[in-house]
Tab-separated table of C-alpha atoms and ligand atoms in Angstrom:
chain	number	residue	atom	x	y	z
T	1339	MET	CA	164.350	32.339	54.099
T	1340	GLN	CA	163.974	28.724	55.280
T	1341	ILE	CA	160.327	27.669	55.190
T	1342	SER	CA	159.354	24.297	56.617
T	1343	PHE	CA	156.418	22.470	55.061
T	1344	THR	CA	153.793	20.212	56.602
T	1345	LYS	CA	151.420	18.815	54.022
T	1346	ASN	CA	147.692	18.810	54.648
T	1347	THR	CA	146.728	15.141	54.675
T	1348	ASN	CA	143.032	15.986	54.605
T	1349	PRO	CA	142.761	18.386	51.647
T	1350	GLY	CA	139.548	20.241	50.896
T	1351	LYS	CA	137.695	20.505	47.623
T	1352	MET	CA	137.273	23.598	45.510
T	1353	PRO	CA	133.543	24.339	45.110
T	1354	PRO	CA	132.138	25.039	41.641
T	1355	GLU	CA	133.679	28.340	40.507
T	1356	ASN	CA	130.296	29.996	40.044
T	1357	LYS	CA	129.642	29.469	43.777
T	1358	LEU	CA	132.783	31.093	45.150
T	1359	GLY	CA	131.491	34.370	46.555
T	1360	PHE	CA	134.096	36.335	48.485
T	1361	GLY	CA	136.325	35.333	51.387
T	1362	SER	CA	134.503	32.366	52.863
T	1363	ILE	CA	136.343	29.383	51.367
T	1364	PHE	CA	139.955	28.707	52.270
T	1365	SER	CA	142.730	26.710	50.650
T	1366	ASP	CA	144.572	23.763	52.215
T	1367	HIS	CA	147.589	25.552	53.659
T	1368	MET	CA	148.652	28.733	55.400
T	1369	PHE	CA	151.939	30.487	56.027
T	1370	VAL	CA	152.888	31.271	59.636
T	1371	MET	CA	155.966	32.994	61.049
T	1372	ASP	CA	156.755	34.116	64.604
T	1373	TYR	CA	158.475	37.182	65.974
T	1374	THR	CA	160.132	37.919	69.289
T	1375	ASP	CA	162.479	40.770	70.124
T	1376	GLU	CA	165.192	38.205	70.908
T	1377	LYS	CA	164.868	36.019	67.823
T	1378	ASN	CA	163.434	38.505	65.317
T	1379	TRP	CA	161.341	36.727	62.620
T	1380	HIS	CA	161.755	32.973	62.859
T	1381	ASN	CA	160.079	29.600	62.388
T	1382	ALA	CA	158.627	30.331	58.939
T	1383	ARG	CA	156.355	27.450	58.072
T	1384	ILE	CA	153.648	26.387	55.667
T	1385	ILE	CA	151.194	24.185	57.514
T	1386	PRO	CA	147.666	22.846	57.012
T	1387	TYR	CA	145.007	25.560	57.185
T	1388	GLY	CA	143.494	25.463	60.653
T	1389	ASN	CA	142.779	27.192	63.933
T	1390	ILE	CA	145.373	29.355	65.606
T	1391	SER	CA	146.013	28.842	69.310
T	1392	LEU	CA	146.452	32.035	71.349
T	1393	ASN	CA	147.010	32.800	75.005
T	1394	PRO	CA	143.778	34.480	76.226
T	1395	ALA	CA	145.924	37.387	77.400
T	1396	ALA	CA	147.445	37.845	73.904
T	1397	SER	CA	147.408	41.602	73.501
T	1398	VAL	CA	145.783	41.516	70.048
T	1399	LEU	CA	142.602	40.220	71.693
T	1400	HIS	CA	142.480	43.179	74.083
T	1401	TYR	CA	144.062	46.077	72.253
T	1402	ALA	CA	143.488	45.230	68.575
T	1403	ASN	CA	147.158	45.263	67.593
T	1404	GLU	CA	146.497	43.886	64.143
T	1405	VAL	CA	147.223	44.969	60.579
T	1406	PHE	CA	146.497	43.187	57.329
T	1407	GLU	CA	146.770	43.273	53.561
T	1408	GLY	CA	144.561	42.252	50.692
T	1409	MET	CA	145.989	41.086	47.377
T	1410	LYS	CA	145.204	38.545	44.671
T	1411	ALA	CA	146.813	35.841	42.544
T	1412	TYR	CA	145.463	35.516	39.009
T	1413	ARG	CA	145.585	32.539	36.683
T	1414	TRP	CA	146.500	33.458	33.132
T	1415	ALA	CA	145.283	31.612	30.036
T	1416	ASP	CA	148.580	29.676	29.822
T	1417	GLY	CA	148.074	28.422	33.387
T	1418	SER	CA	150.800	30.614	34.918
T	1419	ILE	CA	150.006	32.470	38.134
T	1420	HIS	CA	150.724	36.115	38.769
T	1421	LEU	CA	150.516	38.607	41.615
T	1422	PHE	CA	149.733	42.284	41.109
T	1423	ARG	CA	152.178	44.841	42.571
T	1424	PRO	CA	153.044	42.693	45.611
T	1425	TYR	CA	155.837	45.023	46.730
T	1426	GLU	CA	153.220	47.733	47.248
T	1427	ASN	CA	151.423	45.484	49.731
T	1428	ALA	CA	154.730	44.630	51.385
T	1429	ASN	CA	155.526	48.314	51.850
T	1430	ARG	CA	152.035	49.131	53.055
T	1431	ILE	CA	151.906	46.439	55.739
T	1432	ASN	CA	155.065	47.998	57.144
T	1433	ILE	CA	153.519	51.484	57.080
T	1434	SER	CA	150.566	50.014	58.997
T	1435	ALA	CA	152.808	48.040	61.381
T	1436	GLU	CA	154.901	51.104	62.153
T	1437	ARG	CA	151.797	53.069	63.197
T	1438	ILE	CA	150.572	50.314	65.539
T	1439	GLY	CA	154.002	49.472	66.967
T	1440	LEU	CA	154.105	46.009	65.419
T	1441	PRO	CA	157.396	44.631	64.077
T	1442	GLN	CA	157.999	45.265	60.396
T	1443	ILE	CA	158.597	42.463	57.900
T	1444	PRO	CA	161.465	42.757	55.410
T	1445	VAL	CA	159.812	43.430	52.041
T	1446	ASP	CA	161.539	40.538	50.250
T	1447	MET	CA	160.536	38.161	53.033
T	1448	PHE	CA	156.893	39.233	52.692
T	1449	VAL	CA	156.846	38.664	48.930
T	1450	GLU	CA	158.730	35.368	49.219
T	1451	ALA	CA	156.234	34.118	51.819
T	1452	VAL	CA	153.256	35.086	49.637
T	1453	LYS	CA	154.750	33.391	46.597
T	1454	ALA	CA	155.658	30.262	48.552
T	1455	VAL	CA	152.207	29.652	50.004
T	1456	VAL	CA	150.434	30.487	46.720
T	1457	LYS	CA	152.742	28.043	44.936
T	1458	VAL	CA	151.888	25.263	47.405
T	1459	ASP	CA	148.155	25.882	46.905
T	1460	GLU	CA	148.244	26.872	43.241
T	1461	SER	CA	145.472	24.406	42.422
T	1462	TRP	CA	143.210	26.739	44.447
T	1463	VAL	CA	143.690	29.629	42.011
T	1464	PRO	CA	140.404	29.537	40.085
T	1465	HIS	CA	140.197	29.577	36.301
T	1466	SER	CA	136.983	31.411	35.444
T	1467	GLU	CA	136.730	34.982	34.261
T	1468	GLY	CA	136.383	37.371	37.192
T	1469	THR	CA	137.771	34.980	39.795
T	1470	SER	CA	141.103	34.954	41.602
T	1471	LEU	CA	142.813	33.697	44.728
T	1472	TYR	CA	142.364	36.407	47.350
T	1473	ILE	CA	145.424	36.567	49.613
T	1474	ARG	CA	145.063	37.830	53.161
T	1475	PRO	CA	148.389	38.432	54.964
T	1476	PHE	CA	147.944	39.617	58.559
T	1477	LEU	CA	150.163	40.467	61.469
T	1478	PHE	CA	149.223	40.702	65.143
T	1479	SER	CA	150.705	40.891	68.615
T	1480	THR	CA	150.806	37.775	70.794
T	1481	ASP	CA	152.360	39.146	74.012
T	1482	PRO	CA	150.505	37.480	76.926
T	1483	GLU	CA	150.447	40.755	78.815
T	1484	LEU	CA	147.594	43.035	79.836
T	1485	ALA	CA	149.797	45.982	80.756
T	1486	LEU	CA	150.587	48.379	77.928
T	1487	HIS	CA	154.258	47.603	77.573
T	1488	GLY	CA	154.674	47.712	73.829
T	1489	ILE	CA	154.745	44.762	71.464
T	1490	HIS	CA	157.564	42.241	71.809
T	1491	GLN	CA	156.008	39.148	70.331
T	1492	ALA	CA	153.986	38.761	67.140
T	1493	GLN	CA	152.814	36.396	64.465
T	1494	PHE	CA	152.489	36.840	60.706
T	1495	VAL	CA	150.006	34.627	58.873
T	1496	ILE	CA	148.893	34.349	55.241
T	1497	ILE	CA	145.637	32.653	54.305
T	1498	LEU	CA	144.217	32.146	50.826
T	1499	SER	CA	140.638	32.305	49.655
T	1500	PRO	CA	139.478	31.487	46.107
T	1501	SER	CA	137.023	34.271	45.401
T	1502	ALA	CA	134.796	35.914	42.846
T	1503	SER	CA	133.374	39.396	43.020
T	1504	TYR	CA	133.293	41.116	46.417
T	1505	PHE	CA	129.805	42.399	45.774
T	1506	ALA	CA	127.111	39.912	44.868
T	1507	GLU	CA	126.139	42.444	42.186
T	1508	GLY	CA	129.420	41.745	40.290
T	1509	LEU	CA	130.034	44.637	37.912
T	1510	LYS	CA	126.459	45.855	38.323
T	1511	PRO	CA	126.160	49.165	40.141
T	1512	VAL	CA	125.858	49.231	43.937
T	1513	LYS	CA	124.135	51.740	46.183
T	1514	ILE	CA	126.131	53.557	48.843
T	1515	MET	CA	125.153	55.795	51.734
T	1516	LEU	CA	126.963	58.925	52.853
T	1517	GLU	CA	127.425	58.638	56.620
T	1518	THR	CA	126.919	61.853	58.551
T	1519	GLU	CA	127.220	60.710	62.190
T	1520	ASP	CA	129.897	58.068	62.731
T	1521	VAL	CA	133.397	58.709	61.447
T	1522	ARG	CA	135.929	56.086	60.487
T	1523	ALA	CA	139.213	57.872	61.016
T	1524	VAL	CA	140.902	61.166	61.747
T	1525	ARG	CA	144.206	62.603	60.675
T	1526	GLY	CA	146.846	61.604	63.212
T	1527	GLY	CA	144.903	58.406	63.858
T	1528	THR	CA	145.107	55.149	61.948
T	1529	GLY	CA	142.982	55.909	58.872
T	1530	TYR	CA	145.901	55.621	56.460
T	1531	THR	CA	146.722	52.127	57.730
T	1532	LYS	CA	145.059	48.818	57.126
T	1533	CYS	CA	144.518	47.988	60.781
T	1534	GLY	CA	141.610	45.910	62.012
T	1535	GLY	CA	140.412	48.688	64.321
T	1536	ASN	CA	139.469	50.908	61.383
T	1537	TYR	CA	137.000	48.289	60.254
T	1538	ALA	CA	135.636	47.813	63.776
T	1539	ALA	CA	134.942	51.547	63.894
T	1540	SER	CA	133.043	51.188	60.622
T	1541	ASN	CA	130.700	48.376	61.632
T	1542	ARG	CA	127.843	50.341	63.154
T	1543	ALA	CA	127.400	52.647	60.182
T	1544	GLY	CA	127.901	49.725	57.803
T	1545	ASP	CA	125.134	47.768	59.511
T	1546	LYS	CA	122.829	50.782	59.364
T	1547	ALA	CA	123.551	51.241	55.649
T	1548	MET	CA	122.863	47.565	54.937
T	1549	GLU	CA	119.570	47.680	56.846
T	1550	LYS	CA	118.517	50.489	54.560
T	1551	GLY	CA	119.497	48.563	51.441
T	1552	TYR	CA	122.910	50.117	50.763
T	1553	SER	CA	126.025	48.038	50.153
T	1554	GLN	CA	128.498	50.272	51.943
T	1555	VAL	CA	129.119	53.586	53.636
T	1556	LEU	CA	130.826	56.571	52.031
T	1557	TRP	CA	132.812	58.282	54.789
T	1558	LEU	CA	133.274	61.949	55.423
T	1559	ASP	CA	136.380	63.360	57.098
T	1560	GLY	CA	136.372	63.005	60.861
T	1561	VAL	CA	137.015	66.642	61.766
T	1562	GLU	CA	134.704	68.829	59.692
T	1563	ARG	CA	132.510	66.038	58.268
T	1564	LYS	CA	132.666	67.986	55.092
T	1565	TYR	CA	135.060	66.212	52.749
T	1566	ILE	CA	134.586	62.889	50.979
T	1567	GLU	CA	137.092	60.245	52.090
T	1568	GLU	CA	136.531	56.661	50.986
T	1569	VAL	CA	134.111	53.735	51.139
T	1570	GLY	CA	134.146	50.891	53.698
T	1571	ALA	CA	136.319	48.538	51.663
T	1572	MET	CA	137.568	50.672	48.782
T	1573	ASN	CA	138.653	54.091	47.620
T	1574	ILE	CA	136.271	56.188	45.570
T	1575	MET	CA	136.546	57.989	42.268
T	1576	PHE	CA	134.082	60.289	40.529
T	1577	LYS	CA	133.806	61.713	37.053
T	1578	ILE	CA	132.646	65.274	37.462
T	1579	ASP	CA	132.194	67.382	34.358
T	1580	GLY	CA	134.696	65.309	32.377
T	1581	VAL	CA	137.366	65.134	35.094
T	1582	ALA	CA	138.243	62.103	37.218
T	1583	VAL	CA	138.360	63.212	40.850
T	1584	THR	CA	139.474	61.148	43.848
T	1585	PRO	CA	140.021	62.390	47.399
T	1586	ALA	CA	143.653	63.246	48.119
T	1587	LEU	CA	145.577	61.048	50.572
T	1588	ASN	CA	145.396	63.297	53.613
T	1589	GLY	CA	146.377	60.895	56.385
T	1590	SER	CA	142.968	59.441	57.150
T	1591	ILE	CA	142.395	57.563	53.869
T	1592	LEU	CA	143.986	54.269	52.878
T	1593	GLY	CA	146.482	54.702	50.033
T	1594	GLY	CA	144.913	52.033	47.839
T	1595	ILE	CA	147.032	50.200	45.305
T	1596	THR	CA	144.070	50.067	42.925
T	1597	ARG	CA	143.598	53.827	43.384
T	1598	LYS	CA	147.277	54.433	42.635
T	1599	SER	CA	147.102	52.171	39.567
T	1600	CYS	CA	143.953	53.912	38.265
T	1601	VAL	CA	145.524	57.351	38.690
T	1602	GLU	CA	148.638	56.143	36.836
T	1603	LEU	CA	146.532	54.663	34.021
T	1604	LEU	CA	144.457	57.838	33.686
T	1605	LYS	CA	147.610	59.949	33.508
T	1606	SER	CA	149.050	57.638	30.846
T	1607	TRP	CA	145.866	58.195	28.799
T	1608	ASN	CA	146.104	61.961	29.315
T	1609	PHE	CA	142.698	61.778	30.961
T	1610	PRO	CA	142.321	64.699	33.376
T	1611	VAL	CA	142.586	63.378	36.926
T	1612	GLU	CA	142.638	65.298	40.187
T	1613	GLU	CA	143.578	64.074	43.665
T	1614	ARG	CA	142.161	66.767	45.860
T	1615	LEU	CA	139.757	67.749	48.606
T	1616	LEU	CA	136.204	67.127	47.443
T	1617	SER	CA	133.475	68.495	49.654
T	1618	VAL	CA	130.135	66.807	50.042
T	1619	ASP	CA	128.505	70.087	48.951
T	1620	GLU	CA	130.441	70.045	45.684
T	1621	LEU	CA	129.567	66.384	45.118
T	1622	ILE	CA	125.870	66.757	45.849
T	1623	GLY	CA	125.796	69.997	43.823
T	1624	ALA	CA	127.285	68.103	40.872
T	1625	ALA	CA	124.703	65.326	41.344
T	1626	GLN	CA	121.914	67.922	41.321
T	1627	ASN	CA	123.062	69.799	38.253
T	1628	GLY	CA	123.863	66.730	36.160
T	1629	LYS	CA	127.655	67.086	36.317
T	1630	LEU	CA	128.228	63.945	38.368
T	1631	GLU	CA	128.710	61.638	35.416
T	1632	GLU	CA	130.102	58.570	37.162
T	1633	ALA	CA	131.045	57.246	40.575
T	1634	PHE	CA	132.891	54.028	41.289
T	1635	GLY	CA	134.669	52.334	44.149
T	1636	ILE	CA	138.183	51.022	43.532
T	1637	GLY	CA	139.979	48.352	45.548
T	1638	THR	CA	141.544	44.913	45.369
T	1639	ALA	CA	138.530	42.951	46.555
T	1640	ALA	CA	135.947	45.088	44.771
T	1641	VAL	CA	138.129	45.871	41.691
T	1642	ILE	CA	135.919	48.570	40.117
T	1643	ALA	CA	132.476	48.831	41.701
T	1644	PRO	CA	130.205	51.266	39.874
T	1645	VAL	CA	128.014	53.295	42.204
T	1646	GLY	CA	124.512	53.672	40.789
T	1647	ALA	CA	122.938	55.540	43.680
T	1648	LEU	CA	124.183	57.686	46.512
T	1649	SER	CA	122.090	58.571	49.510
T	1650	TYR	CA	122.703	61.701	51.549
T	1651	LYS	CA	120.459	62.991	54.302
T	1652	ASP	CA	117.585	60.745	53.241
T	1653	ARG	CA	117.668	61.797	49.614
T	1654	GLU	CA	118.874	59.427	46.966
T	1655	TYR	CA	120.781	60.590	43.911
T	1656	MET	CA	120.860	58.288	40.915
T	1657	ILE	CA	124.160	58.280	39.011
T	1658	ASN	CA	124.452	57.541	35.275
T	1659	ASP	CA	120.964	55.965	35.217
T	1660	PHE	CA	122.236	53.185	37.488
T	1661	LYS	CA	124.520	51.899	34.728
T	1662	ILE	CA	128.274	51.327	34.605
T	1663	GLY	CA	129.864	54.376	32.978
T	1664	PRO	CA	132.442	54.365	30.181
T	1665	LEU	CA	135.317	55.486	32.411
T	1666	ALA	CA	134.664	52.813	35.048
T	1667	GLN	CA	134.378	50.223	32.277
T	1668	LYS	CA	137.608	51.348	30.617
T	1669	LEU	CA	139.536	51.255	33.898
T	1670	TYR	CA	138.055	47.846	34.717
T	1671	ASP	CA	139.000	46.450	31.302
T	1672	GLU	CA	142.538	47.796	31.434
T	1673	LEU	CA	143.245	46.830	35.028
T	1674	THR	CA	141.798	43.336	34.847
T	1675	GLY	CA	143.313	42.948	31.363
T	1676	ILE	CA	146.770	43.483	32.882
T	1677	GLN	CA	145.996	41.363	35.953
T	1678	TRP	CA	144.734	38.420	33.905
T	1679	GLY	CA	147.522	38.700	31.326
T	1680	LYS	CA	145.200	39.657	28.472
T	1681	LYS	CA	146.742	43.089	27.952
T	1682	PRO	CA	150.405	44.054	27.903
T	1683	ASP	CA	151.845	44.952	31.291
T	1684	ASN	CA	153.761	48.082	30.316
T	1685	TYR	CA	154.443	48.996	33.909
T	1686	GLY	CA	155.968	45.821	35.345
T	1687	TRP	CA	153.022	45.467	37.718
T	1688	THR	CA	152.563	41.712	37.458
T	1689	GLU	CA	154.856	39.230	39.175
T	1690	ASN	CA	155.026	35.595	38.141
T	1691	ILE	CA	155.133	33.234	41.086
L	1056	LIG	N1	140.130	51.673	51.432
L	1056	LIG	C1	139.818	50.710	52.320
L	1056	LIG	C2	139.218	51.117	53.612
L	1056	LIG	C3	140.067	49.363	52.017
L	1056	LIG	O1	139.762	48.399	52.889
L	1056	LIG	C4	140.639	49.039	50.769
L	1056	LIG	C5	140.911	47.649	50.433
L	1056	LIG	O2	141.962	47.170	50.546
L	1056	LIG	C6	140.950	50.081	49.883
L	1056	LIG	C7	140.679	51.373	50.249
L	1056	LIG	C8	141.572	49.806	48.550
L	1056	LIG	O3	142.932	49.484	48.652
L	1056	LIG	P1	143.623	48.531	47.595
L	1056	LIG	O4	143.336	49.094	46.281
L	1056	LIG	O5	145.067	48.575	47.939
L	1056	LIG	O6	143.043	47.191	47.784
L	1057	LIG	C1	140.669	44.465	50.005
L	1057	LIG	O1	140.129	45.026	49.048
L	1057	LIG	O2	141.632	43.728	49.852
L	1057	LIG	C2	140.186	44.636	51.366
L	1057	LIG	O3	140.958	44.417	52.246
L	1057	LIG	C3	138.825	45.008	51.654
L	1057	LIG	C4	138.254	44.116	52.732
L	1057	LIG	C5	137.521	44.903	53.739
L	1057	LIG	C6	137.440	43.016	52.146
């Protein structure tokens, strides 16, 4: 792929690494590429980070035709920079795009674009433990057309954000709230995709949870409101009576790459792991009879986020005395060990840029 380059003549400055937070600081450049039915993908360019100009009729602004990815670049001790399973993100953006009717991006083109823009801004990959360069590829329709005539014009953009932990708590446990009224997704809908609309549907419950002092919402399935699905920005895993349990991918849950990696690691350790339906009654029953040993969210931004308390119908259940559990810690150590090049990558998950 030919990528043109326009250098940012007014570069920014990386803030102190202990002040990074998550997703609010951006590097000097971004990748942009256009699509039309006639020309297919074209005009790949790396340009200074800045505003995007859109026709006010651009269909993304009216009909939310947008999908995105979340991935990270990690700086290893020798200074080299690595991605984690980037082909998984490339495949998933196409699964999302297919559902929304957006044009798909050839997988190699996606990975090449990510590598190219990270390389240009490699000085923005932070050095400190627990930090990384969060990569946000996104794809949206630009057709200036209010009628619903399908998508014939689109743009693909990649922006980069040096980040620390998603939760201000870091690896300290967070509190989550089981949502019983709003639902995020239903089977047959878009729940299995990473489309912006899923997050819009989550806002009201998320705001309510935050007002009550909870970090995020734990969703129930949209039909029976009986089965545990996932959290606002991550998948969820529990340790119940010695077994790792995570909700099965049933069409309304995002197939997380962290979730997949954790399941693969657990299997390689011969640790019992089940991907299955998990009802709220079973979960709360386990919390009541002391069999809910651990709970933790799993996702790129959050990595492993131990859940110390779970609220359901105005009762709060404390999990593992509000401490990180041994399984969450072991998965965190192994996963971040591979990502930061401190442990051997026996699976070929890391990709040098
Ligand atoms: N579920 C939702 C709703 C998410 O937003 C994310 C984050 O990307 C995940 C799960 C975890 O997916 P991954 O591990 O691929 O980041
Ligand atoms: C990610 O983990 O990459 C995500 O996309 C979650 C996002 C809502 C911050």
